[in-house]
XYZ file of C-alpha atoms in Angstrom:
583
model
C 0.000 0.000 0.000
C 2.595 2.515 1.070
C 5.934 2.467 -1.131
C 9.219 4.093 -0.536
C 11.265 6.387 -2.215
C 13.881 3.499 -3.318
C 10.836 1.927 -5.060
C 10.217 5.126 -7.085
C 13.530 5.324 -7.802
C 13.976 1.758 -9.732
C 14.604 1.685 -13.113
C 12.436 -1.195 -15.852
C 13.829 -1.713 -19.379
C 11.689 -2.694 -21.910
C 12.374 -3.238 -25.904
C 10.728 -1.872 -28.342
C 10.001 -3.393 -31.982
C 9.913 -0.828 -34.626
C 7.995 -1.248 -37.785
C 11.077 -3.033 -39.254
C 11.469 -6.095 -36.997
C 14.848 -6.118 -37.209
C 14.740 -2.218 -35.759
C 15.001 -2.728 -31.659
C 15.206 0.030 -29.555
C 15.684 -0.326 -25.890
C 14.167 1.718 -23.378
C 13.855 2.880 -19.679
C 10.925 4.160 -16.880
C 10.066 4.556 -13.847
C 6.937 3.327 -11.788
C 5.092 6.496 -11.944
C 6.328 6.698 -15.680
C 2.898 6.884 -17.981
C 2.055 5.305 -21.433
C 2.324 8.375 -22.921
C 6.199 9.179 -21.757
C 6.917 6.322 -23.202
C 5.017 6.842 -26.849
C 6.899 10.433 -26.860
C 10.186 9.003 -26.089
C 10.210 6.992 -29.084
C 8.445 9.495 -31.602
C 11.573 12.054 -30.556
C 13.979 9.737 -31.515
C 12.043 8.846 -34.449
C 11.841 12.819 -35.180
C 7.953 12.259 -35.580
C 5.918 15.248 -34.783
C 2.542 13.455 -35.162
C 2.763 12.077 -31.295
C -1.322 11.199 -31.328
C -1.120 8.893 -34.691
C 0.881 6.524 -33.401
C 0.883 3.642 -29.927
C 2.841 0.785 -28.497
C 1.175 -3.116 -28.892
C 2.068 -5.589 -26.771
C 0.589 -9.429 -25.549
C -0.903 -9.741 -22.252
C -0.644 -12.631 -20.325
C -4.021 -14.102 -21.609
C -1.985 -13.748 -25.140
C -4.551 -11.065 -26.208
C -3.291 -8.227 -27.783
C -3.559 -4.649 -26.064
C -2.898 -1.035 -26.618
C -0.785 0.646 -24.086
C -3.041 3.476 -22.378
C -1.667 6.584 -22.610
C -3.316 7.798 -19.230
C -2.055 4.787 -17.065
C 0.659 3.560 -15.482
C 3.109 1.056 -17.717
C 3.930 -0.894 -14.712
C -0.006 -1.609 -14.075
C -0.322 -2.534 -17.549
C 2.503 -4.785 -17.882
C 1.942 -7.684 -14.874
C 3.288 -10.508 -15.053
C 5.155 -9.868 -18.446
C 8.879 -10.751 -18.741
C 10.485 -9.970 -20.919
C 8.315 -6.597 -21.984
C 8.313 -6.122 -24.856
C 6.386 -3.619 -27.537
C 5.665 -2.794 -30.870
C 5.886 0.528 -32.435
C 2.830 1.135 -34.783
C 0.477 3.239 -36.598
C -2.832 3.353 -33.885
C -4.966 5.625 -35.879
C -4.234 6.092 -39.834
C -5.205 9.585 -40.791
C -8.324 10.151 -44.119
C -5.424 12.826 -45.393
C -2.132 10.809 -44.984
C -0.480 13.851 -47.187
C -1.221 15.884 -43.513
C 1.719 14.673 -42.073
C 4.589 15.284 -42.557
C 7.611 13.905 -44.613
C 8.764 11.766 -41.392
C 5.353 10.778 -40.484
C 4.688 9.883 -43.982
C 7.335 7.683 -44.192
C 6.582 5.817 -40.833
C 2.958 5.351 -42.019
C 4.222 4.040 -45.497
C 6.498 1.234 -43.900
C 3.170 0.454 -41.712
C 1.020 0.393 -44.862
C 3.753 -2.000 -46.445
C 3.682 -4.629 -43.379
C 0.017 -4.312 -43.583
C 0.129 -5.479 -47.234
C 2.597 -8.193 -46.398
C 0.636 -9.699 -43.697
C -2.807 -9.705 -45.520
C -4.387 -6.538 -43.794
C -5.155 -5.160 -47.058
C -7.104 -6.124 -49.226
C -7.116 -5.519 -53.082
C -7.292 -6.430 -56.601
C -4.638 -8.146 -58.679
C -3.627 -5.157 -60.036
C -3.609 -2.913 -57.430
C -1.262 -5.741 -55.178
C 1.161 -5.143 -58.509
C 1.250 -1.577 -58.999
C 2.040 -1.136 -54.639
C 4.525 -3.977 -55.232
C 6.426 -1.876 -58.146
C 6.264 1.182 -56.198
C 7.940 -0.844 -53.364
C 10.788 -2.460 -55.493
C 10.974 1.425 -57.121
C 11.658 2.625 -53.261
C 13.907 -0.489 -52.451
C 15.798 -0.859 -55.137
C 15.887 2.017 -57.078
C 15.726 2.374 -60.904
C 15.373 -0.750 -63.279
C 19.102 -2.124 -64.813
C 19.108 -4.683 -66.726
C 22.212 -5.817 -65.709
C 21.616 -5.812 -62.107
C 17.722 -6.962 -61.761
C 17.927 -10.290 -64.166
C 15.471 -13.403 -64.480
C 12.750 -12.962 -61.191
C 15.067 -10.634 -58.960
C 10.898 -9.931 -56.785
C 11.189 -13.425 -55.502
C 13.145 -12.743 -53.423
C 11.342 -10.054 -51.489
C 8.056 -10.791 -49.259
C 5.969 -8.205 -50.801
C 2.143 -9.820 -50.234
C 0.787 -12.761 -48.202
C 0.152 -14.315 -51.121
C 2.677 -14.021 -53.866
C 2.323 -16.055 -57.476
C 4.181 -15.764 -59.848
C 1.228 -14.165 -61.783
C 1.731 -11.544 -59.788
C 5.755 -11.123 -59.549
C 5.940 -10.553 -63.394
C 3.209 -7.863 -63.439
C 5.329 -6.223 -60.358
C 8.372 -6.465 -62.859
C 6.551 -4.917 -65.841
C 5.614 -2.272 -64.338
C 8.880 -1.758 -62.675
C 10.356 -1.489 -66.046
C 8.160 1.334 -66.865
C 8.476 3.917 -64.416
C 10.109 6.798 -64.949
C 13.600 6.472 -64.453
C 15.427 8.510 -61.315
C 12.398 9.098 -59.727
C 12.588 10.962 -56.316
C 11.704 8.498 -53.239
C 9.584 11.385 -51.736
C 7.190 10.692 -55.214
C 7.293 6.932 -55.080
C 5.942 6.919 -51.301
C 3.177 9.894 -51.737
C 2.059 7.839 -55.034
C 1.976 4.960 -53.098
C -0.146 6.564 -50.396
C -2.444 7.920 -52.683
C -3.316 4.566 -54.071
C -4.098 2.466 -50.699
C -5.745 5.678 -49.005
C -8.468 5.404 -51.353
C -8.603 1.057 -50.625
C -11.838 0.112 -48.376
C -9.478 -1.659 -45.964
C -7.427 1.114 -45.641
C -6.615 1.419 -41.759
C -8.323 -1.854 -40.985
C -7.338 -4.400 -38.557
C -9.786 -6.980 -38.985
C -10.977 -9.033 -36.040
C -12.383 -12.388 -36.325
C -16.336 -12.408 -35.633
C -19.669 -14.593 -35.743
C -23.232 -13.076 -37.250
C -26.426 -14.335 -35.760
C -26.144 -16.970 -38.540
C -23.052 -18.130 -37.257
C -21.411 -17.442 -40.569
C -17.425 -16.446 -40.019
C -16.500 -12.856 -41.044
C -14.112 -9.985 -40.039
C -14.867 -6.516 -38.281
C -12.889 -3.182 -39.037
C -12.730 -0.088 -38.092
C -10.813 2.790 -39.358
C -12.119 6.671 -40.143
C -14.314 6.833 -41.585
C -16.485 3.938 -39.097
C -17.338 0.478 -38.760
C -16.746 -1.956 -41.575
C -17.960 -5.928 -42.111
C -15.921 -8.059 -44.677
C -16.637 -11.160 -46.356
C -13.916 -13.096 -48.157
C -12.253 -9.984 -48.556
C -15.090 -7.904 -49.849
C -17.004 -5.555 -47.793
C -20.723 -6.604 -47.045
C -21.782 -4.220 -44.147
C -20.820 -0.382 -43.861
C -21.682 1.628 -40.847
C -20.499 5.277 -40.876
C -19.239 7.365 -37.326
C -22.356 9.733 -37.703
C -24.693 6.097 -37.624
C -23.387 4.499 -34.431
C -25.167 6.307 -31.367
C -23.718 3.383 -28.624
C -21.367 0.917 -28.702
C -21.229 -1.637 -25.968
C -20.379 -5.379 -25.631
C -21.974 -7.755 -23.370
C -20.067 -11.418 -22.532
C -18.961 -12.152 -26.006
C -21.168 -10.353 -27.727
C -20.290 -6.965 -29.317
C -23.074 -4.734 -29.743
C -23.475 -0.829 -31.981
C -26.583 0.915 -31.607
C -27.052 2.174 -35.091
C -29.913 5.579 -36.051
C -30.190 6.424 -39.948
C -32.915 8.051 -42.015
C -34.646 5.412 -44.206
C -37.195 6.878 -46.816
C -37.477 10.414 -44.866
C -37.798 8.451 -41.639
C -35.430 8.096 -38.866
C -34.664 4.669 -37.877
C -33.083 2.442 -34.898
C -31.432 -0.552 -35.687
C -29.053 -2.606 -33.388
C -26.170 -4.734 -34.692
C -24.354 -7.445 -32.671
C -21.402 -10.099 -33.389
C -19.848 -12.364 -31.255
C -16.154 -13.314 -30.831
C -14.254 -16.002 -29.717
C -13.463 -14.923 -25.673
C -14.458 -12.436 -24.217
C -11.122 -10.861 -23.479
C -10.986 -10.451 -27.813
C -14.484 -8.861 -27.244
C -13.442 -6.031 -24.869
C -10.405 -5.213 -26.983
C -12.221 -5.060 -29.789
C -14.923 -2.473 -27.971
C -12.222 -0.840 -26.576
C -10.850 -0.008 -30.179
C -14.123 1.014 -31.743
C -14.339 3.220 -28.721
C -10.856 4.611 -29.432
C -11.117 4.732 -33.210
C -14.542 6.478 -32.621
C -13.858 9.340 -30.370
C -10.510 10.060 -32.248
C -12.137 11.196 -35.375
C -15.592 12.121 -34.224
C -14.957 14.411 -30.911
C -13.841 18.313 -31.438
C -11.373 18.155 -28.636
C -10.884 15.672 -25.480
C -11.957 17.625 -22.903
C -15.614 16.458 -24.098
C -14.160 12.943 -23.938
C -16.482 11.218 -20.874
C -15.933 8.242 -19.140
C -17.741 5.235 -21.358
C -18.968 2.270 -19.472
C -19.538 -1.367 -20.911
C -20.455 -4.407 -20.378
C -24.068 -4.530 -19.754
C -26.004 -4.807 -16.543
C -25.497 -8.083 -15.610
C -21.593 -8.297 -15.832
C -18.571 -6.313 -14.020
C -18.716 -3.717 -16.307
C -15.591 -1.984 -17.915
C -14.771 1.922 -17.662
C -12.865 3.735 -20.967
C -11.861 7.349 -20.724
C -10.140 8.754 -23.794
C -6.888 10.196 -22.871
C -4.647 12.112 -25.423
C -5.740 15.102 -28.590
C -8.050 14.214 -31.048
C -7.871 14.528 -35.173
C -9.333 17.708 -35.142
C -6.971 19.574 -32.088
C -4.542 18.681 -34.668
C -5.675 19.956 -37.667
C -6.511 23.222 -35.652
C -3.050 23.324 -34.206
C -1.160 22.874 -36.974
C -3.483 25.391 -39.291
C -3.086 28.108 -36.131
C 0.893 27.519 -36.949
C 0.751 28.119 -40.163
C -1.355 31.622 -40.022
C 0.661 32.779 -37.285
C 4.077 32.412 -39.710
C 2.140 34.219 -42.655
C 1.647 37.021 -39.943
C 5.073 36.454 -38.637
C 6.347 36.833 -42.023
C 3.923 39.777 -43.377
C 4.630 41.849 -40.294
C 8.236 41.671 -40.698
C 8.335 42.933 -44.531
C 6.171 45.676 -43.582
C 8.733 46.510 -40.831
C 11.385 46.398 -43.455
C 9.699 48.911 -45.902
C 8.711 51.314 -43.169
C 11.446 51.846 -41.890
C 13.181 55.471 -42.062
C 15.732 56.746 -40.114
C 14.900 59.166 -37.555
C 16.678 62.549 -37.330
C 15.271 64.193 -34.251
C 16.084 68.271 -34.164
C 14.414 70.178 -31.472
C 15.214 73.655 -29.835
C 16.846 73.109 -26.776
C 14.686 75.735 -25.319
C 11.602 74.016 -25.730
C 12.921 70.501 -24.892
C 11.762 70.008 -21.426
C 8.201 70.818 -22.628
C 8.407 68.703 -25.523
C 9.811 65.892 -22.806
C 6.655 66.530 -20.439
C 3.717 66.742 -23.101
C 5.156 63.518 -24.401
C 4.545 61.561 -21.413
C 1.201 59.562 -20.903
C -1.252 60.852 -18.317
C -4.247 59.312 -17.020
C -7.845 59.757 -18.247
C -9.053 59.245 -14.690
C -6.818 62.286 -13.476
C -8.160 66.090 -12.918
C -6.747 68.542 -14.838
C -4.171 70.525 -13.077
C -5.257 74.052 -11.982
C -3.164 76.543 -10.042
C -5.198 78.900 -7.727
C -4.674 81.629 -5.201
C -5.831 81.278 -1.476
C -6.418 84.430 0.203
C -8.456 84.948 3.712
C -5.297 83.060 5.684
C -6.432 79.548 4.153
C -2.600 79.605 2.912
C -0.386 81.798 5.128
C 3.048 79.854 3.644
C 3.849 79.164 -0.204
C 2.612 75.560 -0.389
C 3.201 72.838 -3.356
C 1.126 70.030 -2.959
C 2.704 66.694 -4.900
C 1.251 63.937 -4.532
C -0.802 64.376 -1.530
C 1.868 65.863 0.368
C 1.771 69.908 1.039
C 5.306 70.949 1.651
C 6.452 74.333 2.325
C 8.156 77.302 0.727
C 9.164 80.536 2.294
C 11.492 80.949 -0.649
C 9.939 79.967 -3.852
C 7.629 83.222 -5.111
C 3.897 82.831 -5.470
C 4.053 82.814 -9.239
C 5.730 79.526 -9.749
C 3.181 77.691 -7.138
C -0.788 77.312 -5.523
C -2.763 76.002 -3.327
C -4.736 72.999 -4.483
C -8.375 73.007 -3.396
C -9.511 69.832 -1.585
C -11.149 67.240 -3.705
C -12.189 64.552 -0.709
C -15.690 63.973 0.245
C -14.618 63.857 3.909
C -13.473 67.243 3.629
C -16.496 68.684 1.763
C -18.683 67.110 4.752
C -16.364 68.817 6.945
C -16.899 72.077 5.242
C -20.715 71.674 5.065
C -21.305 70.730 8.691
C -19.943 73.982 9.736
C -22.171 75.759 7.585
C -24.519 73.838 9.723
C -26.178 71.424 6.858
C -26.302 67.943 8.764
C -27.799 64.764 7.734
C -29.203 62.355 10.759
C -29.641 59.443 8.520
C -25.780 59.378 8.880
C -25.756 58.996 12.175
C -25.294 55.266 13.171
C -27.410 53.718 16.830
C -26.672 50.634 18.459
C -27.361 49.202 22.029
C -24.953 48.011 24.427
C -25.321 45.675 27.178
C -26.401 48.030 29.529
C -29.420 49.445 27.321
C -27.673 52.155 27.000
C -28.051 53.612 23.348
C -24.386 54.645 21.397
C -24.320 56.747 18.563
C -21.508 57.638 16.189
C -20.992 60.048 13.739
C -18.704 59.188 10.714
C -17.672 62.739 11.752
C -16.467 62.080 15.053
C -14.583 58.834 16.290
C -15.983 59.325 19.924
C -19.074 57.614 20.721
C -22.377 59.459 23.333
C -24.051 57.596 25.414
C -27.558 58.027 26.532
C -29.154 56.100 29.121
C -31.937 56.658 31.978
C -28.351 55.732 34.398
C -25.786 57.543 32.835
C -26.170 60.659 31.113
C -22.909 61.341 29.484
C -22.097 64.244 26.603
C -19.249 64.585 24.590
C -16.669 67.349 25.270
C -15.585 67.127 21.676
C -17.039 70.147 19.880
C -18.492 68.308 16.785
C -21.321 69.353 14.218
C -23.920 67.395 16.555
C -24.194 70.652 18.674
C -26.676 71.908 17.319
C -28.843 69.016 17.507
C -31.193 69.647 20.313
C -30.895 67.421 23.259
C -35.294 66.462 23.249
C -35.227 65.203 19.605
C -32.239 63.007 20.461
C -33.713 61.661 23.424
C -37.210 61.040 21.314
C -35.234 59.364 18.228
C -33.169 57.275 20.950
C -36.642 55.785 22.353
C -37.518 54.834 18.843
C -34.607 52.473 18.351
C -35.095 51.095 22.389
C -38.362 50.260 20.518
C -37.101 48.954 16.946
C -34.513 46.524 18.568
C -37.056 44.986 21.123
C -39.502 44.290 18.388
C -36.398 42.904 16.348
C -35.389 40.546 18.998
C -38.937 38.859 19.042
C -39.139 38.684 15.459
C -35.851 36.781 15.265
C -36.430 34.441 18.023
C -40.025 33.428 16.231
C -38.048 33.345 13.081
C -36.165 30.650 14.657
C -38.916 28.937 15.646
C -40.476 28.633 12.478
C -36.925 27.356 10.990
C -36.678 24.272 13.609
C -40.189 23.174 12.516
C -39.460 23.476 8.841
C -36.049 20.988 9.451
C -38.404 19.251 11.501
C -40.754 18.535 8.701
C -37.919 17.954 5.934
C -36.290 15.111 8.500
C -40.081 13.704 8.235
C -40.046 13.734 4.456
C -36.559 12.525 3.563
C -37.786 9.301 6.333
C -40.826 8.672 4.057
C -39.404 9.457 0.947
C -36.547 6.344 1.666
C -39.391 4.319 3.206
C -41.520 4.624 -0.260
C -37.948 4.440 -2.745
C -36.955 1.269 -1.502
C -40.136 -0.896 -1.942
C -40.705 0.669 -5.665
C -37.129 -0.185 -6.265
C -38.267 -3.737 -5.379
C -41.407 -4.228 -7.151
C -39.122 -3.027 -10.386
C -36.702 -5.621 -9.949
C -39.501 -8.249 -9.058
C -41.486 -7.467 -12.757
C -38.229 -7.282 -14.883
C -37.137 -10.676 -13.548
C -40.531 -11.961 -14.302
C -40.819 -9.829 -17.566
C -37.368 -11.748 -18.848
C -38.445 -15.027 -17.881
C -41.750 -14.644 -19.629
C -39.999 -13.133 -22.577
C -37.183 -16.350 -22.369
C -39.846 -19.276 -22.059
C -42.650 -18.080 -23.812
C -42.673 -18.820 -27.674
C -44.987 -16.674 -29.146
C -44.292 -14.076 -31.882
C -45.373 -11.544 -30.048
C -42.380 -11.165 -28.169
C -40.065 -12.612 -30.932
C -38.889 -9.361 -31.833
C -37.604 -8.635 -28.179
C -36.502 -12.567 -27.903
C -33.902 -11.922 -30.767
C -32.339 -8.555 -29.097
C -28.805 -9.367 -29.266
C -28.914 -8.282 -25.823
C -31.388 -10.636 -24.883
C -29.353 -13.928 -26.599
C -26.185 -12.576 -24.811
C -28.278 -12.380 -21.118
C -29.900 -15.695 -21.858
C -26.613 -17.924 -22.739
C -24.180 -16.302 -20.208
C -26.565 -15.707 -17.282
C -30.262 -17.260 -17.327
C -29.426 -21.101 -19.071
C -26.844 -21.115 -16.060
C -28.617 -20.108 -13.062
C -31.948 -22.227 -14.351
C -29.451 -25.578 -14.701
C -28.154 -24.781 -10.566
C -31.279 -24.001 -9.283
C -33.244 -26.907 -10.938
C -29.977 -29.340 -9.601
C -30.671 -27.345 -6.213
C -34.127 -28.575 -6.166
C -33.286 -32.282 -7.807
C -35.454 -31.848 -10.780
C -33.680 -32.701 -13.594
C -33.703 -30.283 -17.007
């Protein structure tokens, strides 16, 4: 549970298999170490920008193949696996492979090759010999007939299957490209030609139909794809699927079109061999999906599968999606046209400068160039007779200094801006506001007022009759209308202190009642929750036994096959061996 710093500290090395299996690369992490330090290590010494195209593949210990998640620990993913070891490879093949760039390109054209060798892509005769001659163009350069004599492409795995039919079309065609042909052309001309393939991107996965007829499931872009002896039968686009879940063995997609200016609901579901091939292959639909579907992956939510009856698996979608890419790279690119626009306009505007001033006039030219604030008032000079200023004063900011010396020409008195001062000024004239005056009762009843005038408090009280020997605007309030307005708040508070305390009574009765209906609202959730469990249970076993045609349609819910084989067949054969009745 706990671990210690030494344990953070300890290094794993793990190999990685690049795309050319003689290509290792060995590499090192830590326990806290992530999938994705891992994928980024190897794309920098790969040079590969395009991080998010590309994963690491490895075999479990259930030999079932599995993506390394970017968002998790390697050590968690990697249990009981010695030695570790991973495979560098394309994850998610882009609709545009001419968006990447020259070193991506060429990563995602040796993927596309061990595709073709391995049987991943399908194609016609032709098209297998016109990607073969493209390959012996990159391999081996120009045709010599000197050097390439009698069947020099037997020698080279190029397809799974590879007849001779199809060596000498490769070599015709080899002798009529072009001669010295830049590799850059023979690998965008290649990418051109199996971009536009249906099995493009596809790693097919081995499923049943309903039938029980053997066919294959991919996914790539543009959505999900069923082929039959190479051919595609079924195609189900990203904007189709609404769910996709699996349940047991059974892989489900919850599929809504528009049929005949009608919106429709269909569900599709295959099964696979285990249901460890199942999950993976939900878990790269999921993937696959979100990739090219979602605008960025903060909307990326946790998915949960595996029905209602089983453990359940959780997915959340770690790393940038198709389009935070496109946007990224397309924000790049403007911001070097502006980069680049800016600094030719710099280049043609600029003059050079030949300041002349008067010297006279330079300290005024150096003070009207300086910024001043909008908020400021303007600067006025004024003369204070009547003794207000007996001294030459210069106020700066805020401070009044004085000057016997400096003649009254050069300075002024500032008039006071402050609104404390203005009060100041008008409570002599004797204009004075009570509603500024602020009451409050102490412990002894006795009433305090305060004036934001004054900082010393009065008190009033029947006890102690106390005035204040400060000589403040308040004396010329009469002492009978402050003893009349004092009564009033005596008054105010009492009446205050019985509203509160009813207040508070009325609050403890409303908790009161809430405690009451949070006790009956449990006591009536918890048999409904009941008597729903009860009819579904009885709902499904009607549905399961009966055999009428009424409930056909809801018998043959792929759901519904899945819940009966896995769960209801077995608990029916314990509980009837329970009770000794034989099935």
């Amino acid at each position: 549970m706990f671990k210690s710093k030494n344990e953070n500290n300890v290094l794993y090395k793990c190999t990685v298999r690049l795309l050319d299996d003689a290509e290792l690369l060995e590499c090192e992490f830590q326990p806290f170490h992530r999938g994705s330090y891992l994928v980024e290590y190897i794309c920098n010494q790969l040079k590969v920008k395009e991080k998010d195209y590309f994963g690491l593949r490895f075999v479990d210990h259930s030999q079932q193949r599995q993506w390394l998640d970017l968002g998790k620990p390697i050590l968690k993913q990697i249990k009981d696996l010695d030695p570790v070891l991973f495979s560098f490879r394309v994850k998610f093949y882009p609709a545009d492979p001419f968006r990447l760039t020259y070193q991506g390109r060429t990563i995602l054209y040796q993927q596309l090759k061990r595709d073709l060798r391995h049987g991943r892509i399908y194609c016609s005769i032709g098209e297998a010999a016109a990607l073969g001659s493209l390959i012996v163009q990159e391999e081996l350069g120009d045709y010599n007939e000197e050097i390439h004599t009698e069947n020099y492409v037997a020698s080279m795995n190029l397809a799974l299957r590879q007849p001779e039919s199809l060596e000498k079309k490769i070599m015709e065609l080899h002798k009529k490209r072009e001669p010295q042909q830049n590799p850059r052309e023979v690998i965008d001309e290649f990418l051109s030609i199996v971009s536009a393939l249906e099995t493009y991107g596809i790693d097919p996965h081995p499923v049943k139909d309903h039938r029980g007829s053997q066919l294959y499931i991919g996914i790539n872009y543009s959505g999900i794809s069923t082929f039959i002896c190479g051919k595609r039968s079924q195609h189900f686009r990203w904007n189709e699927v609404q769910k996709i879940n699996f349940e047991g063995k059974m892989f489900i997609a919850h599929l809504s079109y528009t049929d005949a200016s009608r919106e429709a609901k269909h569900t599709v579901g295959f099964k696979c061999s285990t249901n460890n091939t199942c999950r993976y292959l939900w878990r790269c639909a999921l993937e696959q999906m979100l990739f090219f579907t979602l605008p960025n992956s903060q909307n990326a939510a946790v998915v949960s599968g595996g029905g209602f009856f089983s453990w359940g698996t959780k997915f959340k979608y770690t790393g940038r999606t198709e389009r935070e890419i496109l946007t990224e790279s397309i924000n790049a690119l403007r911001e070097q046209k502006l980069n680049y626009s800016s600094s030719n306009k710099r280049k043609a505007s600029s003059v050079p400068a030949t300041p002349s001033s008067p010297p006279g006039d330079f300290e005024q030219i150096r003070y009207s160039s300086l910024p001043r604030s909008t908020m400021s008032e303007p600067l006025t000079y004024s003369k204070v007779q009547g003794g207000e200023c007996q001294n030459n004063i210069v106020v700066y900011h805020g401070q009044a200094y004085e000057d016997k010396d400096a003649p009254m020409s050069q300075f002024a008195c500032l008039e006071p801006v402050s609104e404390e001062s203005k009060l100041i000024y008008s409570s002599k004239l004797g204009n004075i506001n009570l509603d500024n005056i602020n009451y409050y009762l102490r412990s002894d009843d006795s009433l305090v007022y305060s004036s934001p005038l004054s900082g010393v408090p009065t008190f009033d009280s029947e006890t102690h009759k106390h005035k204040s020997t400060l000589e403040d605007p308040f004396s010329t309030v009469s002492q009978n209308d402050f003893h009349k307005r004092s009564m009033a708040e005596k008054n105010i508070y009492r009446s205050s202190k019985t509203r509160t305390s009813e207040n508070v009574i009325q609050q403890n009765s409303a908790n009161s009642a809430k405690a009451i209906r949070k006790f009956r609202f449990i006591k009536a959730f918890i048999p409904s929750v009941m008597c729903v469990v009860i009819f579904m249970t009885v709902f499904a076993v009607c549905v399961i036994e009966s055999e009428s045609n009424i409930l056909r349609r809801i018998r043959d819910l792929p759901e519904m096959v899945s819940f009966r084989y896995q769960y209801y067949n077995p608990l029916k054969k314990f509980m009837l061996s329970k009770l000794g009745i034989k099935s």
